[in-house]
Structures are given as structure tokens and as C-alpha cells.
């Protein structure tokens, strides 16, 4: 049986990519196997026909995903209060801005071998070039107005 499989694979490699009669015969042969003729719906009944099968599939997946109109109950503040919460001082610290030194400390705590970011640079490169690029990196990380950032970058390059 494996010899027959190998021979059919060889035929496919030789003739399959060409726009030959063999290629289109294989497509025609596969098409009936990819069509769903009948299916069992959510009620357990056998459904036939293109439109009915489509509706049964749609009904099944709607049941899995749910509807838009599902509502959640209100959050019970008493239950939340029973768990761990943060103090006002911790809340204020979370909302504070970052300094250049905070950014540098965070960057230098990342090992050199970590994967690069979306820009393609890893932490080793950024650490090595910090003396040149640190101020520009801080410009884009620190929360400021976008136009101010662009102006500062342009001034650095001009």
C-alpha cells in the first residue's frame, strides 16, 4: 500500500503544479469530499440541503458564542471589599508619571539576551546606545503632548 502512495505522490509532484488535465481532475475529485451534505442540528435531527445545513451550523456556533444581549450582574462592592485592596498612597503612586531615571532603571534591569521588540532592537543595543538615545527614548515613553514630542525629536536631528 505504501508503494502505491509513493507513486501517487510522485505523480502529483510531476504533474500537479502544471495546469494540466491531471491537475483539474484532482480538483474535481476533491470537491465532493469538501462539501457537507447533511449534518445533525442542535436538536439532534438530521438536516440536509445547502441552506438547511448552513442554518444548522449558524445556530450551533451562535449557541457557542452567545448573543450580544447577555447582561452581567452588578458588581457587589461588599465582596470586592473582602479581598485585598490597595491604599490611597499606593493608588497615587500608580498614577504618578515616570522620570528619565525610572525608564533607565527599567531598561537596565532587562537581561541582554531577551528577544528584540517590535522595532527589532533588543535591550543590549538600547543599553549600549543609552548615552546617545536615552533622551529620545524618554521623549517617547514619558507622557507628553504628541506635538511637543515631534518638535523635540526634530530639534535633536536638525
mmCIF file of C-alpha atoms in Angstrom:
data_model
loop_
_atom_site.group_PDB
_atom_site.id
_atom_site.type_symbol
_atom_site.label_atom_id
_atom_site.label_comp_id
_atom_site.label_asym_id
_atom_site.label_seq_id
_atom_site.Cartn_x
_atom_site.Cartn_y
_atom_site.Cartn_z
ATOM 1 C CA UNK A 1 0.000 0.000 0.000
ATOM 2 C CA UNK A 2 2.830 2.420 0.793
ATOM 3 C CA UNK A 3 4.332 1.855 -2.682
ATOM 4 C CA UNK A 4 1.073 2.994 -4.291
ATOM 5 C CA UNK A 5 1.017 6.082 -2.059
ATOM 6 C CA UNK A 6 4.588 6.919 -3.024
ATOM 7 C CA UNK A 7 3.806 6.556 -6.716
ATOM 8 C CA UNK A 8 0.763 8.806 -6.442
ATOM 9 C CA UNK A 9 2.861 11.422 -4.617
ATOM 10 C CA UNK A 10 5.466 11.247 -7.386
ATOM 11 C CA UNK A 11 2.724 11.792 -9.986
ATOM 12 C CA UNK A 12 1.422 14.769 -8.012
ATOM 13 C CA UNK A 13 4.899 16.289 -7.757
ATOM 14 C CA UNK A 14 5.487 15.818 -11.505
ATOM 15 C CA UNK A 15 2.109 16.883 -12.853
ATOM 16 C CA UNK A 16 0.228 18.550 -10.016
ATOM 17 C CA UNK A 17 1.562 22.087 -10.310
ATOM 18 C CA UNK A 18 1.078 22.334 -14.057
ATOM 19 C CA UNK A 19 -2.270 23.434 -15.438
ATOM 20 C CA UNK A 20 -2.820 20.001 -16.918
ATOM 21 C CA UNK A 21 -5.758 17.660 -17.227
ATOM 22 C CA UNK A 22 -4.326 15.739 -14.251
ATOM 23 C CA UNK A 23 -4.440 18.864 -12.047
ATOM 24 C CA UNK A 24 -8.061 19.681 -12.874
ATOM 25 C CA UNK A 25 -9.103 16.036 -12.495
ATOM 26 C CA UNK A 26 -7.667 16.051 -8.961
ATOM 27 C CA UNK A 27 -9.552 19.254 -8.136
ATOM 28 C CA UNK A 28 -12.770 17.750 -9.459
ATOM 29 C CA UNK A 29 -12.120 14.598 -7.439
ATOM 30 C CA UNK A 30 -11.565 16.545 -4.184
ATOM 31 C CA UNK A 31 -14.539 18.899 -4.499
ATOM 32 C CA UNK A 32 -17.244 16.393 -3.473
ATOM 33 C CA UNK A 33 -15.265 15.467 -0.350
ATOM 34 C CA UNK A 34 -15.202 19.068 0.897
ATOM 35 C CA UNK A 35 -18.973 19.596 0.721
ATOM 36 C CA UNK A 36 -21.181 18.888 3.742
ATOM 37 C CA UNK A 37 -24.323 17.138 2.509
ATOM 38 C CA UNK A 38 -26.046 16.629 5.841
ATOM 39 C CA UNK A 39 -25.479 17.439 9.483
ATOM 40 C CA UNK A 40 -27.108 16.860 12.843
ATOM 41 C CA UNK A 41 -28.527 20.089 14.293
ATOM 42 C CA UNK A 42 -28.588 21.163 17.958
ATOM 43 C CA UNK A 43 -31.901 19.318 18.479
ATOM 44 C CA UNK A 44 -30.397 16.032 17.256
ATOM 45 C CA UNK A 45 -32.286 15.979 13.944
ATOM 46 C CA UNK A 46 -30.544 15.177 10.670
ATOM 47 C CA UNK A 47 -30.656 18.195 8.315
ATOM 48 C CA UNK A 48 -29.992 18.063 4.552
ATOM 49 C CA UNK A 49 -29.604 20.688 1.851
ATOM 50 C CA UNK A 50 -27.202 23.570 1.443
ATOM 51 C CA UNK A 51 -29.367 26.249 3.123
ATOM 52 C CA UNK A 52 -30.535 23.989 5.960
ATOM 53 C CA UNK A 53 -27.000 22.788 6.721
ATOM 54 C CA UNK A 54 -25.809 26.407 6.772
ATOM 55 C CA UNK A 55 -28.583 27.398 9.182
ATOM 56 C CA UNK A 56 -27.796 24.433 11.456
ATOM 57 C CA UNK A 57 -24.115 25.423 11.574
ATOM 58 C CA UNK A 58 -25.007 29.034 12.246
ATOM 59 C CA UNK A 59 -27.368 28.040 15.060
ATOM 60 C CA UNK A 60 -24.692 25.787 16.611
ATOM 61 C CA UNK A 61 -21.987 28.476 16.620
ATOM 62 C CA UNK A 62 -24.385 31.127 17.899
ATOM 63 C CA UNK A 63 -25.032 28.814 20.822
ATOM 64 C CA UNK A 64 -21.294 28.539 21.457
ATOM 65 C CA UNK A 65 -20.587 32.250 21.196
ATOM 66 C CA UNK A 66 -23.738 33.579 22.830
ATOM 67 C CA UNK A 67 -25.676 36.671 21.892
ATOM 68 C CA UNK A 68 -24.943 40.368 22.253
ATOM 69 C CA UNK A 69 -27.735 40.969 24.728
ATOM 70 C CA UNK A 70 -26.374 38.953 27.637
ATOM 71 C CA UNK A 71 -26.169 41.110 30.742
ATOM 72 C CA UNK A 72 -23.900 40.639 33.687
ATOM 73 C CA UNK A 73 -24.968 41.237 37.238
ATOM 74 C CA UNK A 74 -23.843 44.357 39.050
ATOM 75 C CA UNK A 75 -20.545 44.110 40.889
ATOM 76 C CA UNK A 76 -21.084 43.585 44.594
ATOM 77 C CA UNK A 77 -18.840 46.105 46.374
ATOM 78 C CA UNK A 78 -19.049 44.179 49.652
ATOM 79 C CA UNK A 79 -17.485 41.117 48.043
ATOM 80 C CA UNK A 80 -14.746 43.242 46.455
ATOM 81 C CA UNK A 81 -14.017 44.849 49.829
ATOM 82 C CA UNK A 82 -13.400 41.419 51.363
ATOM 83 C CA UNK A 83 -10.412 40.876 49.073
ATOM 84 C CA UNK A 84 -7.039 42.602 49.074
ATOM 85 C CA UNK A 85 -7.170 46.281 48.113
ATOM 86 C CA UNK A 86 -4.550 48.971 47.717
ATOM 87 C CA UNK A 87 -4.250 52.051 49.888
ATOM 88 C CA UNK A 88 -4.710 55.659 48.719
ATOM 89 C CA UNK A 89 -0.928 56.133 48.776
ATOM 90 C CA UNK A 90 -0.468 53.098 46.509
ATOM 91 C CA UNK A 91 -3.157 54.426 44.171
ATOM 92 C CA UNK A 92 -1.366 57.784 43.920
ATOM 93 C CA UNK A 93 1.963 56.031 43.232
ATOM 94 C CA UNK A 94 0.346 54.070 40.410
ATOM 95 C CA UNK A 95 -0.867 57.292 38.772
ATOM 96 C CA UNK A 96 2.435 59.179 39.076
ATOM 97 C CA UNK A 97 4.432 59.969 35.973
ATOM 98 C CA UNK A 98 7.759 58.388 35.057
ATOM 99 C CA UNK A 99 11.128 60.071 35.184
ATOM 100 C CA UNK A 100 14.092 59.538 32.859
ATOM 101 C CA UNK A 101 15.797 57.666 35.679
ATOM 102 C CA UNK A 102 12.804 55.312 36.084
ATOM 103 C CA UNK A 103 12.966 54.455 32.390
ATOM 104 C CA UNK A 104 16.724 53.886 32.527
ATOM 105 C CA UNK A 105 16.413 51.676 35.627
ATOM 106 C CA UNK A 106 13.692 49.588 33.986
ATOM 107 C CA UNK A 107 15.692 49.175 30.774
ATOM 108 C CA UNK A 108 18.914 48.243 32.541
ATOM 109 C CA UNK A 109 17.082 45.599 34.612
ATOM 110 C CA UNK A 110 16.246 43.656 31.408
ATOM 111 C CA UNK A 111 18.827 40.949 30.524
ATOM 112 C CA UNK A 112 20.832 41.432 27.287
ATOM 113 C CA UNK A 113 19.632 38.143 25.824
ATOM 114 C CA UNK A 114 15.911 38.961 25.776
ATOM 115 C CA UNK A 115 14.154 38.919 22.409
ATOM 116 C CA UNK A 116 14.017 42.168 20.444
ATOM 117 C CA UNK A 117 10.927 44.337 20.494
ATOM 118 C CA UNK A 118 8.717 45.291 17.559
ATOM 119 C CA UNK A 119 11.353 47.747 16.374
ATOM 120 C CA UNK A 120 13.937 44.948 16.119
ATOM 121 C CA UNK A 121 16.258 46.227 18.850
ATOM 122 C CA UNK A 122 16.995 44.197 21.960
ATOM 123 C CA UNK A 123 17.818 45.566 25.396
ATOM 124 C CA UNK A 124 21.564 45.078 24.848
ATOM 125 C CA UNK A 125 21.538 47.506 21.924
ATOM 126 C CA UNK A 126 19.478 50.060 23.829
ATOM 127 C CA UNK A 127 21.766 49.831 26.865
ATOM 128 C CA UNK A 128 24.878 50.268 24.720
ATOM 129 C CA UNK A 129 23.465 53.325 22.957
ATOM 130 C CA UNK A 130 21.731 54.843 26.003
ATOM 131 C CA UNK A 131 24.152 57.779 26.169
ATOM 132 C CA UNK A 132 23.015 58.816 22.667
ATOM 133 C CA UNK A 133 19.430 57.602 22.530
ATOM 134 C CA UNK A 134 18.327 57.830 26.163
ATOM 135 C CA UNK A 135 16.880 61.317 25.917
ATOM 136 C CA UNK A 136 14.979 60.429 22.741
ATOM 137 C CA UNK A 137 13.663 57.197 24.273
ATOM 138 C CA UNK A 138 12.445 59.150 27.270
ATOM 139 C CA UNK A 139 10.653 61.605 24.985
ATOM 140 C CA UNK A 140 8.510 58.827 23.524
ATOM 141 C CA UNK A 141 7.906 56.955 26.764
ATOM 142 C CA UNK A 142 7.125 59.863 29.063
ATOM 143 C CA UNK A 143 3.520 61.093 28.727
ATOM 144 C CA UNK A 144 3.543 64.442 26.914
ATOM 145 C CA UNK A 145 1.681 66.092 24.099
ATOM 146 C CA UNK A 146 2.371 64.460 20.721
ATOM 147 C CA UNK A 147 3.346 67.722 19.009
ATOM 148 C CA UNK A 148 5.848 68.508 21.759
ATOM 149 C CA UNK A 149 7.440 65.081 21.227
ATOM 150 C CA UNK A 150 7.724 65.564 17.496
ATOM 151 C CA UNK A 151 9.209 69.040 17.931
ATOM 152 C CA UNK A 152 11.822 67.772 20.387
ATOM 153 C CA UNK A 153 12.848 64.923 18.102
ATOM 154 C CA UNK A 154 13.131 67.264 15.128
ATOM 155 C CA UNK A 155 15.315 69.656 17.131
ATOM 156 C CA UNK A 156 17.621 66.773 18.110
ATOM 157 C CA UNK A 157 18.119 65.737 14.499
ATOM 158 C CA UNK A 158 18.436 69.220 12.934
#
